[in-house]
Amino acid sequence: MKTIIEPFRIKMVEPIKLTTRGQRAQLIEAAYYNPFLLRAEDVIIDLLTDSGTSAMSSEAWGAMMRGDESYAGARSWYRFRDTVKDIFGFEQVIPTHQGRAAEHILFGVMVNPDSIIPNNTHFDTTRANIEFFGGKAIDLPCAEADDLDSEYLFKGNMDIEALEKLVADEGPERIPLIMVTVTNNSGGGQPVSMANIREISRVARGAGIPFYFDACRFAENAQFIRRREPGYGDASAAEIAAEMFSHADGCTMSAKKDGFANIGGFLCTNDAELARRERNILILTEGFPTYGGLAGRDLEAIAVGLREVLDEHYLDYRLLSTRYVVEHLRELGIPVVSPAGGHAVYLDARRFLPHIESLQYPGQSLAVELYIEAGIRSAEIGTVMFGADPHTGEEHPARLDLVRLAIPRRVYTQSHMDYVLEGINLVWERRSDIRGMRIVRAPQYLRHFTAEFDWV
Ligand SMILES: Cc1ncc(COP(=O)(O)O)c(C=O)c1O
């Protein structure tokens, strides 16, 4: 069969409230032109994030009913810990309430004001947490990552030569860890190849620097390797994931992505002494080491989700349904990052709105227009998110100005995606009339979440 179906049946539904264009124009103005500040019920198709927005399975809901809510040593903790150890292979597992809490603990222990932390591309929360502790977050994406049309299959790769040069120039003592984000969220949801992972590991181990994964979308990355990298076609996603992690010393993880969970995360390491220091902070900020900011039922849901996400039929459907949207956009001539990534579709706002300069935030304008046109909520990943120095307040154009349409797992069907395609095309047809934006008010850190905007 050529038709790709959602490999699940739907047995619970949530109605979508439909709004008119006029209502949406008022609603987004009242939200200071920041889609994060809208009420979710005023959104028709919510593609703000794939994080924590998954539909859980009947198995996961069933497991939640079995949650052991004991303060210490709960059954649910052991189920969670054993699942994480089995899939990720690291010896020490530290539960946290979400990914950024794992990052905060990790960098709190490892980063000082002299530190430099390279990554293929830091996500906003890893960058902000490193900067919070005075360190410098450096992006080393491969050259193909900047060419949004390049069909290179692993555009999430790190630039190995640049990594070697950084280690040689700065010295390993300034680099407390090397990270790689799978898939590369801020770089377009693009995968990292096993060959690249092996090379990063070689550089890290050669210099005695710990190597960490930001593992949020590890299963999608594993399936990309399976489908695209020679030699992996017969391996399961679980086997590929195990090989990926075998090259590293630890990971941070947000279970809100490839854990199918609505909340949760964890931090892993093979270093028992480091884990002891991390648990000291965990107790201060998250909770006792056998629950770390999560309820027993959350630990159960994650334990089920981490296994479900490795199902090959689900992963094929996931990657192909994202590709469906990208290919249709390309047929319409709409600038989009290709090849398709795993969890999201990224519109190239600079080419969509070439008359708007980066410091007038073309990505923000496009996200606002998509909401007004069709009630689609998306997120700017560009100069609003990355273009300000939190210490000096100085602004510069980000490397890319993208709009991310992140697809929640198992939530929307193909007809929802057809509606999204129609909405984007309507904005495309009137693109020359769209104006840039200016920031009226913004906080020091992670400004995109709460900044207030107006039209230029
Ligand atoms: C690559 C990446 N790292 C880290 C995080 C942070 O995870 P959380 O939202 O659970 O704090 C995210 C969340 O979107 C992410 O995409």
Tab-separated table of C-alpha atoms and ligand atoms in Angstrom:
chain	number	residue	atom	x	y	z
A	1	MET	CA	0.000	0.000	0.000
A	2	LYS	CA	1.235	3.488	-0.882
A	3	THR	CA	-1.080	5.376	1.490
A	4	ILE	CA	0.562	6.192	4.797
A	5	ILE	CA	-1.981	5.876	7.589
A	6	GLU	CA	-1.799	7.003	11.187
A	7	PRO	CA	-0.842	3.666	12.826
A	8	PHE	CA	-3.316	4.109	15.689
A	9	ARG	CA	-7.037	4.510	16.245
A	10	ILE	CA	-8.495	7.511	18.021
A	11	LYS	CA	-10.742	6.770	20.966
A	12	MET	CA	-10.857	10.092	22.731
A	13	VAL	CA	-11.298	13.488	21.087
A	14	GLU	CA	-11.102	17.134	22.058
A	15	PRO	CA	-13.218	19.660	20.113
A	16	ILE	CA	-11.473	22.506	18.286
A	17	LYS	CA	-13.095	25.925	18.684
A	18	LEU	CA	-13.315	27.659	15.308
A	19	THR	CA	-12.781	31.430	15.164
A	20	THR	CA	-13.164	34.017	12.413
A	21	ARG	CA	-10.353	35.991	10.825
A	22	GLY	CA	-11.656	39.211	12.447
A	23	GLN	CA	-11.691	37.599	15.896
A	24	ARG	CA	-8.156	36.325	15.435
A	25	ALA	CA	-6.855	39.753	14.411
A	26	GLN	CA	-8.193	41.128	17.717
A	27	LEU	CA	-6.973	38.172	19.764
A	28	ILE	CA	-3.384	38.392	18.518
A	29	GLU	CA	-3.307	42.153	19.068
A	30	ALA	CA	-4.478	41.584	22.651
A	31	ALA	CA	-1.668	39.007	22.992
A	32	TYR	CA	0.891	41.694	21.998
A	33	TYR	CA	1.506	39.854	18.717
A	34	ASN	CA	3.232	37.037	20.554
A	35	PRO	CA	1.611	33.634	19.839
A	36	PHE	CA	2.947	32.344	23.184
A	37	LEU	CA	0.591	34.814	24.907
A	38	LEU	CA	-2.585	33.544	23.188
A	39	ARG	CA	-5.081	31.347	24.978
A	40	ALA	CA	-4.720	27.824	23.569
A	41	GLU	CA	-8.485	27.559	23.066
A	42	ASP	CA	-8.268	30.437	20.583
A	43	VAL	CA	-5.928	28.401	18.357
A	44	ILE	CA	-7.292	26.124	15.617
A	45	ILE	CA	-4.163	24.087	14.820
A	46	ASP	CA	-1.536	24.380	17.532
A	47	LEU	CA	1.929	23.841	16.094
A	48	LEU	CA	3.710	25.958	18.687
A	49	THR	CA	5.637	22.957	19.926
A	50	ASP	CA	5.857	19.192	19.840
A	51	SER	CA	6.906	19.348	23.494
A	52	GLY	CA	4.528	17.862	26.045
A	53	THR	CA	1.705	17.937	23.501
A	54	SER	CA	1.675	14.248	22.498
A	55	ALA	CA	-1.424	12.085	22.704
A	56	MET	CA	-0.665	9.272	25.127
A	57	SER	CA	-1.655	5.693	24.391
A	58	SER	CA	-4.187	3.586	26.293
A	59	GLU	CA	-1.160	1.659	27.633
A	60	ALA	CA	0.383	4.833	29.040
A	61	TRP	CA	-2.901	5.985	30.604
A	62	GLY	CA	-3.324	2.491	32.085
A	63	ALA	CA	0.192	2.612	33.530
A	64	MET	CA	-0.541	6.004	35.097
A	65	MET	CA	-3.286	4.378	37.159
A	66	ARG	CA	-0.626	2.041	38.562
A	67	GLY	CA	1.625	4.956	39.593
A	68	ASP	CA	3.242	4.356	42.968
A	69	GLU	CA	3.229	7.718	44.736
A	70	SER	CA	5.546	6.712	47.598
A	71	TYR	CA	8.000	9.494	48.403
A	72	ALA	CA	11.116	7.312	48.208
A	73	GLY	CA	11.922	4.109	46.330
A	74	ALA	CA	8.561	3.831	44.564
A	75	ARG	CA	7.913	0.941	42.177
A	76	SER	CA	7.335	3.514	39.433
A	77	TRP	CA	10.847	4.886	39.920
A	78	TYR	CA	12.431	1.489	39.368
A	79	ARG	CA	10.316	0.910	36.264
A	80	PHE	CA	11.376	4.317	34.928
A	81	ARG	CA	15.062	3.895	35.841
A	82	ASP	CA	15.305	0.401	34.356
A	83	THR	CA	13.662	1.525	31.097
A	84	VAL	CA	16.009	4.503	30.759
A	85	LYS	CA	19.060	2.350	31.533
A	86	ASP	CA	17.924	-0.279	29.065
A	87	ILE	CA	17.375	2.161	26.171
A	88	PHE	CA	20.048	4.788	26.859
A	89	GLY	CA	22.657	2.542	28.448
A	90	PHE	CA	24.010	5.061	30.993
A	91	GLU	CA	24.668	3.925	34.569
A	92	GLN	CA	23.310	6.896	36.517
A	93	VAL	CA	19.757	8.170	35.939
A	94	ILE	CA	18.528	11.405	37.526
A	95	PRO	CA	14.839	12.248	37.002
A	96	THR	CA	13.828	15.879	36.502
A	97	HIS	CA	10.529	17.625	35.839
A	98	GLN	CA	11.623	18.528	32.307
A	99	GLY	CA	14.661	18.852	30.058
A	100	ARG	CA	15.799	22.298	31.116
A	101	ALA	CA	15.952	21.217	34.765
A	102	ALA	CA	18.410	18.497	33.718
A	103	GLU	CA	20.412	21.154	31.824
A	104	HIS	CA	20.394	23.515	34.808
A	105	ILE	CA	21.746	20.821	37.109
A	106	LEU	CA	24.356	19.594	34.598
A	107	PHE	CA	25.697	23.052	33.751
A	108	GLY	CA	25.500	24.156	37.396
A	109	VAL	CA	27.971	21.404	38.200
A	110	MET	CA	30.189	21.598	35.099
A	111	VAL	CA	30.206	25.194	33.787
A	112	ASN	CA	32.158	28.171	35.130
A	113	PRO	CA	32.637	31.682	33.676
A	114	ASP	CA	35.663	30.521	31.670
A	115	SER	CA	33.844	27.595	30.041
A	116	ILE	CA	33.064	27.069	26.378
A	117	ILE	CA	30.455	24.467	25.396
A	118	PRO	CA	30.202	23.485	21.722
A	119	ASN	CA	27.101	21.871	20.220
A	120	ASN	CA	25.875	21.289	16.663
A	121	THR	CA	23.288	23.971	17.543
A	122	HIS	CA	22.311	24.789	21.100
A	123	PHE	CA	18.611	24.881	21.788
A	124	ASP	CA	17.478	28.098	23.490
A	125	THR	CA	17.259	26.518	26.955
A	126	THR	CA	20.738	24.933	26.792
A	127	ARG	CA	22.229	28.192	25.552
A	128	ALA	CA	20.439	30.212	28.248
A	129	ASN	CA	21.416	27.808	31.032
A	130	ILE	CA	25.086	27.880	29.970
A	131	GLU	CA	25.029	31.683	29.781
A	132	PHE	CA	23.294	31.819	33.167
A	133	PHE	CA	26.379	30.165	34.716
A	134	GLY	CA	28.669	32.558	32.807
A	135	GLY	CA	29.801	30.069	30.144
A	136	LYS	CA	29.906	30.540	26.399
A	137	ALA	CA	27.640	28.410	24.185
A	138	ILE	CA	29.095	27.860	20.709
A	139	ASP	CA	27.284	26.439	17.676
A	140	LEU	CA	29.340	24.376	15.227
A	141	PRO	CA	26.838	23.216	12.582
A	142	CYS	CA	28.157	21.537	9.443
A	143	ALA	CA	28.484	23.728	6.323
A	144	GLU	CA	25.418	22.164	4.655
A	145	ALA	CA	23.185	23.322	7.543
A	146	ASP	CA	23.223	26.912	6.269
A	147	ASP	CA	22.132	25.930	2.773
A	148	LEU	CA	18.431	25.509	3.377
A	149	ASP	CA	17.948	23.889	-0.048
A	150	SER	CA	20.801	21.395	0.186
A	151	GLU	CA	19.475	17.847	0.053
A	152	TYR	CA	22.306	16.641	2.291
A	153	LEU	CA	20.804	13.861	4.396
A	154	PHE	CA	22.443	14.704	7.736
A	155	LYS	CA	22.268	18.471	7.996
A	156	GLY	CA	22.216	18.163	11.787
A	157	ASN	CA	25.869	17.079	11.773
A	158	MET	CA	28.537	18.957	13.674
A	159	ASP	CA	31.490	20.531	11.820
A	160	ILE	CA	34.261	18.191	13.004
A	161	GLU	CA	37.135	20.352	11.709
A	162	ALA	CA	35.724	23.348	13.571
A	163	LEU	CA	35.393	21.231	16.716
A	164	GLU	CA	39.003	20.051	16.459
A	165	LYS	CA	40.156	23.646	15.932
A	166	LEU	CA	38.173	24.860	18.951
A	167	VAL	CA	39.688	22.160	21.160
A	168	ALA	CA	43.202	22.957	19.856
A	169	ASP	CA	42.792	26.752	20.166
A	170	GLU	CA	41.057	26.923	23.546
A	171	GLY	CA	42.428	23.795	25.198
A	172	PRO	CA	40.378	20.958	26.719
A	173	GLU	CA	40.505	22.548	30.178
A	174	ARG	CA	38.135	25.319	28.997
A	175	ILE	CA	35.686	22.836	27.479
A	176	PRO	CA	33.899	20.953	30.272
A	177	LEU	CA	31.723	19.020	27.818
A	178	ILE	CA	30.879	18.682	24.133
A	179	MET	CA	27.188	18.361	23.276
A	180	VAL	CA	25.263	17.209	20.249
A	181	THR	CA	21.527	17.781	19.851
A	182	VAL	CA	19.518	15.014	18.164
A	183	THR	CA	17.740	15.877	16.067
A	184	ASN	CA	19.068	19.407	15.646
A	185	ASN	CA	15.961	21.350	16.676
A	186	SER	CA	17.155	24.932	16.149
A	187	GLY	CA	18.887	23.917	12.912
A	188	GLY	CA	15.683	22.633	11.321
A	189	GLY	CA	14.986	19.283	13.028
A	190	GLN	CA	17.717	17.684	10.942
A	191	PRO	CA	19.366	14.397	11.929
A	192	VAL	CA	22.942	13.662	12.954
A	193	SER	CA	24.594	10.646	11.320
A	194	MET	CA	26.219	7.806	13.233
A	195	ALA	CA	29.456	8.583	11.404
A	196	ASN	CA	29.362	12.138	12.776
A	197	ILE	CA	28.533	10.895	16.280
A	198	ARG	CA	31.555	8.580	16.096
A	199	GLU	CA	33.781	11.484	15.022
A	200	ILE	CA	32.575	13.764	17.822
A	201	SER	CA	33.252	10.942	20.242
A	202	ARG	CA	36.757	10.467	18.813
A	203	VAL	CA	37.585	14.167	19.289
A	204	ALA	CA	36.029	14.254	22.780
A	205	ARG	CA	37.723	11.085	24.006
A	206	GLY	CA	41.056	12.111	22.429
A	207	ALA	CA	40.963	15.325	24.446
A	208	GLY	CA	39.502	13.767	27.599
A	209	ILE	CA	36.306	15.864	27.346
A	210	PRO	CA	32.947	14.306	28.319
A	211	PHE	CA	30.504	13.957	25.403
A	212	TYR	CA	26.778	14.510	26.039
A	213	PHE	CA	23.669	14.124	23.967
A	214	ASP	CA	20.764	16.534	24.136
A	215	ALA	CA	18.621	13.487	23.400
A	216	CYS	CA	15.062	14.914	23.126
A	217	ARG	CA	14.334	13.375	19.705
A	218	PHE	CA	16.655	10.392	19.855
A	219	ALA	CA	14.143	7.957	18.322
A	220	GLU	CA	13.462	10.167	15.308
A	221	ASN	CA	17.224	10.541	14.841
A	222	ALA	CA	17.693	6.761	15.071
A	223	GLN	CA	15.031	6.195	12.414
A	224	PHE	CA	16.667	8.728	10.094
A	225	ILE	CA	19.933	6.793	10.481
A	226	ARG	CA	18.068	3.577	9.736
A	227	ARG	CA	16.504	4.965	6.578
A	228	ARG	CA	19.403	7.082	5.322
A	229	GLU	CA	22.785	5.803	6.498
A	230	PRO	CA	24.350	2.810	4.737
A	231	GLY	CA	24.686	-0.243	6.943
A	232	TYR	CA	21.760	0.477	9.279
A	233	GLY	CA	18.769	-0.639	7.202
A	234	ASP	CA	18.379	-3.906	9.073
A	235	ALA	CA	18.964	-2.569	12.578
A	236	SER	CA	16.028	-1.635	14.826
A	237	ALA	CA	15.630	1.937	16.068
A	238	ALA	CA	16.379	0.643	19.586
A	239	GLU	CA	19.653	-0.922	18.435
A	240	ILE	CA	20.648	2.257	16.626
A	241	ALA	CA	19.793	4.374	19.677
A	242	ALA	CA	21.920	2.071	21.842
A	243	GLU	CA	24.837	2.489	19.469
A	244	MET	CA	24.412	6.289	19.415
A	245	PHE	CA	24.546	6.498	23.209
A	246	SER	CA	27.436	4.004	23.473
A	247	HIS	CA	29.682	6.728	22.015
A	248	ALA	CA	28.775	9.228	24.760
A	249	ASP	CA	29.259	9.808	28.483
A	250	GLY	CA	25.826	11.144	29.328
A	251	CYS	CA	22.722	12.943	28.146
A	252	THR	CA	20.039	15.435	28.995
A	253	MET	CA	16.544	14.463	27.952
A	254	SER	CA	13.144	16.054	27.768
A	255	ALA	CA	10.616	13.199	27.901
A	256	LYS	CA	8.072	15.705	26.547
A	257	LYS	CA	9.332	14.905	23.052
A	258	ASP	CA	10.317	11.307	22.252
A	259	GLY	CA	9.025	10.134	25.630
A	260	PHE	CA	5.399	10.759	24.535
A	261	ALA	CA	4.893	12.313	27.980
A	262	ASN	CA	3.173	15.553	28.892
A	263	ILE	CA	5.885	16.321	31.461
A	264	GLY	CA	9.235	14.897	32.531
A	265	GLY	CA	12.891	14.601	31.753
A	266	PHE	CA	16.145	13.174	33.020
A	267	LEU	CA	19.894	13.537	33.200
A	268	CYS	CA	22.246	10.575	32.694
A	269	THR	CA	25.935	9.995	33.217
A	270	ASN	CA	28.370	7.144	33.668
A	271	ASP	CA	30.314	9.149	36.280
A	272	ALA	CA	29.157	8.162	39.790
A	273	GLU	CA	30.967	11.038	41.526
A	274	LEU	CA	29.450	13.600	39.157
A	275	ALA	CA	26.021	12.033	39.708
A	276	ARG	CA	26.466	12.404	43.476
A	277	ARG	CA	27.063	16.162	43.058
A	278	GLU	CA	24.134	16.429	40.660
A	279	ARG	CA	21.815	14.655	43.091
A	280	ASN	CA	22.776	17.158	45.801
A	281	ILE	CA	21.402	19.941	43.606
A	282	LEU	CA	18.470	17.783	42.537
A	283	ILE	CA	17.306	17.473	46.146
A	284	LEU	CA	17.533	21.236	46.534
A	285	THR	CA	15.618	22.151	43.365
A	286	GLU	CA	13.606	19.171	42.064
A	287	GLY	CA	13.072	16.582	44.772
A	288	PHE	CA	14.261	13.271	46.148
A	289	PRO	CA	16.437	11.284	43.676
A	290	THR	CA	13.775	8.626	43.077
A	291	TYR	CA	11.171	11.073	41.789
A	292	GLY	CA	13.001	14.324	40.900
A	293	GLY	CA	10.043	16.631	40.434
A	294	LEU	CA	7.736	14.005	38.939
A	295	ALA	CA	4.746	12.091	40.258
A	296	GLY	CA	4.928	8.278	40.231
A	297	ARG	CA	2.313	8.284	37.455
A	298	ASP	CA	4.531	10.531	35.311
A	299	LEU	CA	7.435	8.097	35.727
A	300	GLU	CA	5.117	5.294	34.580
A	301	ALA	CA	3.921	7.219	31.512
A	302	ILE	CA	7.518	7.957	30.475
A	303	ALA	CA	8.553	4.313	30.937
A	304	VAL	CA	5.776	3.270	28.521
A	305	GLY	CA	6.353	6.158	26.096
A	306	LEU	CA	10.087	5.542	25.696
A	307	ARG	CA	9.391	2.012	24.496
A	308	GLU	CA	6.427	2.965	22.280
A	309	VAL	CA	8.367	5.674	20.493
A	310	LEU	CA	10.842	3.102	19.149
A	311	ASP	CA	8.113	1.296	17.195
A	312	GLU	CA	9.226	1.328	13.552
A	313	HIS	CA	5.711	1.777	12.124
A	314	TYR	CA	5.158	4.797	14.307
A	315	LEU	CA	8.571	6.245	13.375
A	316	ASP	CA	8.036	5.717	9.646
A	317	TYR	CA	4.621	7.370	9.863
A	318	ARG	CA	6.117	10.230	11.866
A	319	LEU	CA	8.915	10.990	9.390
A	320	LEU	CA	6.727	10.505	6.322
A	321	SER	CA	3.910	12.710	7.600
A	322	THR	CA	6.351	15.587	8.175
A	323	ARG	CA	7.763	15.012	4.690
A	324	TYR	CA	4.214	15.168	3.254
A	325	VAL	CA	3.868	18.789	4.412
A	326	VAL	CA	7.362	19.800	3.232
A	327	GLU	CA	6.893	18.305	-0.218
A	328	HIS	CA	3.549	20.020	-0.733
A	329	LEU	CA	5.028	23.369	0.333
A	330	ARG	CA	7.858	22.917	-2.151
A	331	GLU	CA	5.361	22.179	-4.922
A	332	LEU	CA	3.710	25.528	-4.102
A	333	GLY	CA	7.117	27.251	-4.336
A	334	ILE	CA	7.077	28.196	-0.643
A	335	PRO	CA	10.592	28.439	0.897
A	336	VAL	CA	10.969	25.658	3.437
A	337	VAL	CA	13.944	23.854	4.988
A	338	SER	CA	14.594	20.627	3.161
A	339	PRO	CA	14.952	17.738	3.278
A	340	ALA	CA	12.154	17.380	5.820
A	341	GLY	CA	13.230	17.050	9.443
A	342	GLY	CA	11.509	14.819	11.979
A	343	HIS	CA	9.276	16.790	14.291
A	344	ALA	CA	8.645	20.047	12.503
A	345	VAL	CA	8.369	21.989	9.290
A	346	TYR	CA	10.519	25.107	9.095
A	347	LEU	CA	9.499	27.979	6.839
A	348	ASP	CA	12.357	30.215	5.714
A	349	ALA	CA	11.005	33.604	6.772
A	350	ARG	CA	13.885	35.519	5.163
A	351	ARG	CA	12.931	34.269	1.720
A	352	PHE	CA	9.200	34.261	2.435
A	353	LEU	CA	9.376	37.969	3.369
A	354	PRO	CA	12.570	39.265	1.697
A	355	HIS	CA	11.444	42.887	2.085
A	356	ILE	CA	11.611	42.648	5.905
A	357	GLU	CA	15.101	42.960	7.413
A	358	SER	CA	16.138	40.575	10.201
A	359	LEU	CA	15.988	43.214	12.937
A	360	GLN	CA	12.321	43.713	12.052
A	361	TYR	CA	11.748	40.011	12.743
A	362	PRO	CA	10.303	38.485	9.547
A	363	GLY	CA	9.720	35.214	11.431
A	364	GLN	CA	7.550	36.957	14.001
A	365	SER	CA	5.517	38.695	11.268
A	366	LEU	CA	4.986	35.392	9.480
A	367	ALA	CA	3.919	33.593	12.663
A	368	VAL	CA	1.418	36.377	13.410
A	369	GLU	CA	0.011	36.263	9.864
A	370	LEU	CA	-0.408	32.473	9.966
A	371	TYR	CA	-2.492	32.907	13.092
A	372	ILE	CA	-4.633	35.684	11.640
A	373	GLU	CA	-5.152	33.805	8.360
A	374	ALA	CA	-5.965	30.340	9.625
A	375	GLY	CA	-5.635	30.152	13.409
A	376	ILE	CA	-2.342	28.257	13.096
A	377	ARG	CA	0.040	28.794	15.999
A	378	SER	CA	3.756	28.514	15.183
A	379	ALA	CA	7.021	29.739	16.697
A	380	GLU	CA	9.689	32.120	15.465
A	381	ILE	CA	13.152	30.533	15.560
A	382	GLY	CA	15.384	33.374	14.505
A	383	THR	CA	16.380	36.870	15.508
A	384	VAL	CA	13.752	37.183	18.249
A	385	MET	CA	14.939	33.936	19.818
A	386	PHE	CA	18.693	34.240	19.273
A	387	GLY	CA	19.418	37.837	18.253
A	388	ALA	CA	20.018	39.552	21.615
A	389	ASP	CA	22.973	39.375	23.988
A	390	PRO	CA	21.352	38.882	27.416
A	391	HIS	CA	24.186	40.731	29.168
A	392	THR	CA	24.583	43.806	26.943
A	393	GLY	CA	21.126	43.823	25.330
A	394	GLU	CA	22.810	44.340	21.944
A	395	GLU	CA	20.960	42.939	18.939
A	396	HIS	CA	22.219	41.222	15.790
A	397	PRO	CA	20.541	39.174	13.049
A	398	ALA	CA	20.436	35.467	13.915
A	399	ARG	CA	22.068	32.940	11.562
A	400	LEU	CA	18.626	32.034	10.187
A	401	ASP	CA	15.121	33.457	10.449
A	402	LEU	CA	12.785	30.472	10.519
A	403	VAL	CA	9.201	29.826	11.547
A	404	ARG	CA	8.747	26.427	13.101
A	405	LEU	CA	5.548	24.458	12.727
A	406	ALA	CA	6.134	21.683	15.253
A	407	ILE	CA	3.853	18.701	14.919
A	408	PRO	CA	2.515	17.196	18.147
A	409	ARG	CA	2.842	13.399	18.186
A	410	ARG	CA	-0.306	11.395	17.296
A	411	VAL	CA	-2.565	14.489	17.643
A	412	TYR	CA	-3.369	15.783	14.155
A	413	THR	CA	-4.433	13.883	11.034
A	414	GLN	CA	-3.629	14.431	7.379
A	415	SER	CA	-6.728	16.604	6.878
A	416	HIS	CA	-5.442	18.955	9.586
A	417	MET	CA	-2.175	19.162	7.651
A	418	ASP	CA	-4.047	19.899	4.408
A	419	TYR	CA	-5.753	22.793	6.212
A	420	VAL	CA	-2.327	24.049	7.374
A	421	LEU	CA	-1.006	23.903	3.794
A	422	GLU	CA	-3.956	25.942	2.562
A	423	GLY	CA	-3.458	28.540	5.320
A	424	ILE	CA	0.258	28.956	4.580
A	425	ASN	CA	-0.473	29.329	0.880
A	426	LEU	CA	-3.025	32.103	1.504
A	427	VAL	CA	-0.379	34.062	3.452
A	428	TRP	CA	2.171	33.357	0.676
A	429	GLU	CA	-0.164	34.849	-1.931
A	430	ARG	CA	-0.357	38.187	-0.080
A	431	ARG	CA	3.222	38.195	1.265
A	432	SER	CA	4.287	41.528	-0.256
A	433	ASP	CA	1.731	43.377	1.926
A	434	ILE	CA	3.125	42.014	5.195
A	435	ARG	CA	5.006	44.407	7.479
A	436	GLY	CA	7.879	43.876	9.917
A	437	MET	CA	7.600	44.067	13.700
A	438	ARG	CA	9.315	45.834	16.576
A	439	ILE	CA	9.763	44.806	20.197
A	440	VAL	CA	7.875	46.959	22.691
A	441	ARG	CA	9.058	45.116	25.835
A	442	ALA	CA	11.240	42.053	26.463
A	443	PRO	CA	12.811	40.229	29.429
A	444	GLN	CA	16.577	39.626	29.735
A	445	TYR	CA	16.560	35.853	29.177
A	446	LEU	CA	14.554	33.741	26.692
A	447	ARG	CA	12.803	36.856	25.448
A	448	HIS	CA	10.737	35.114	22.743
A	449	PHE	CA	8.442	33.549	25.355
A	450	THR	CA	7.078	36.798	26.765
A	451	ALA	CA	8.255	39.691	24.573
A	452	GLU	CA	5.574	42.143	23.426
A	453	PHE	CA	5.513	43.328	19.804
A	454	ASP	CA	3.828	45.804	17.498
A	455	TRP	CA	3.890	46.379	13.745
A	456	VAL	CA	6.660	48.622	12.406
B	1	LIG	C1	16.626	20.270	21.643
B	1	LIG	C2	15.955	20.633	22.923
B	1	LIG	N1	16.658	20.640	24.056
B	1	LIG	C3	16.106	20.937	25.225
B	1	LIG	C4	14.770	21.263	25.342
B	1	LIG	C5	14.201	21.628	26.690
B	1	LIG	O1	13.291	20.687	27.171
B	1	LIG	P1	12.083	21.104	28.143
B	1	LIG	O2	11.124	21.919	27.340
B	1	LIG	O3	11.503	19.803	28.600
B	1	LIG	O4	12.653	21.883	29.270
B	1	LIG	C6	13.991	21.297	24.183
B	1	LIG	C7	12.568	21.676	24.276
B	1	LIG	O5	11.926	22.050	23.332
B	1	LIG	C8	14.602	20.944	22.944
B	1	LIG	O6	13.901	20.932	21.804
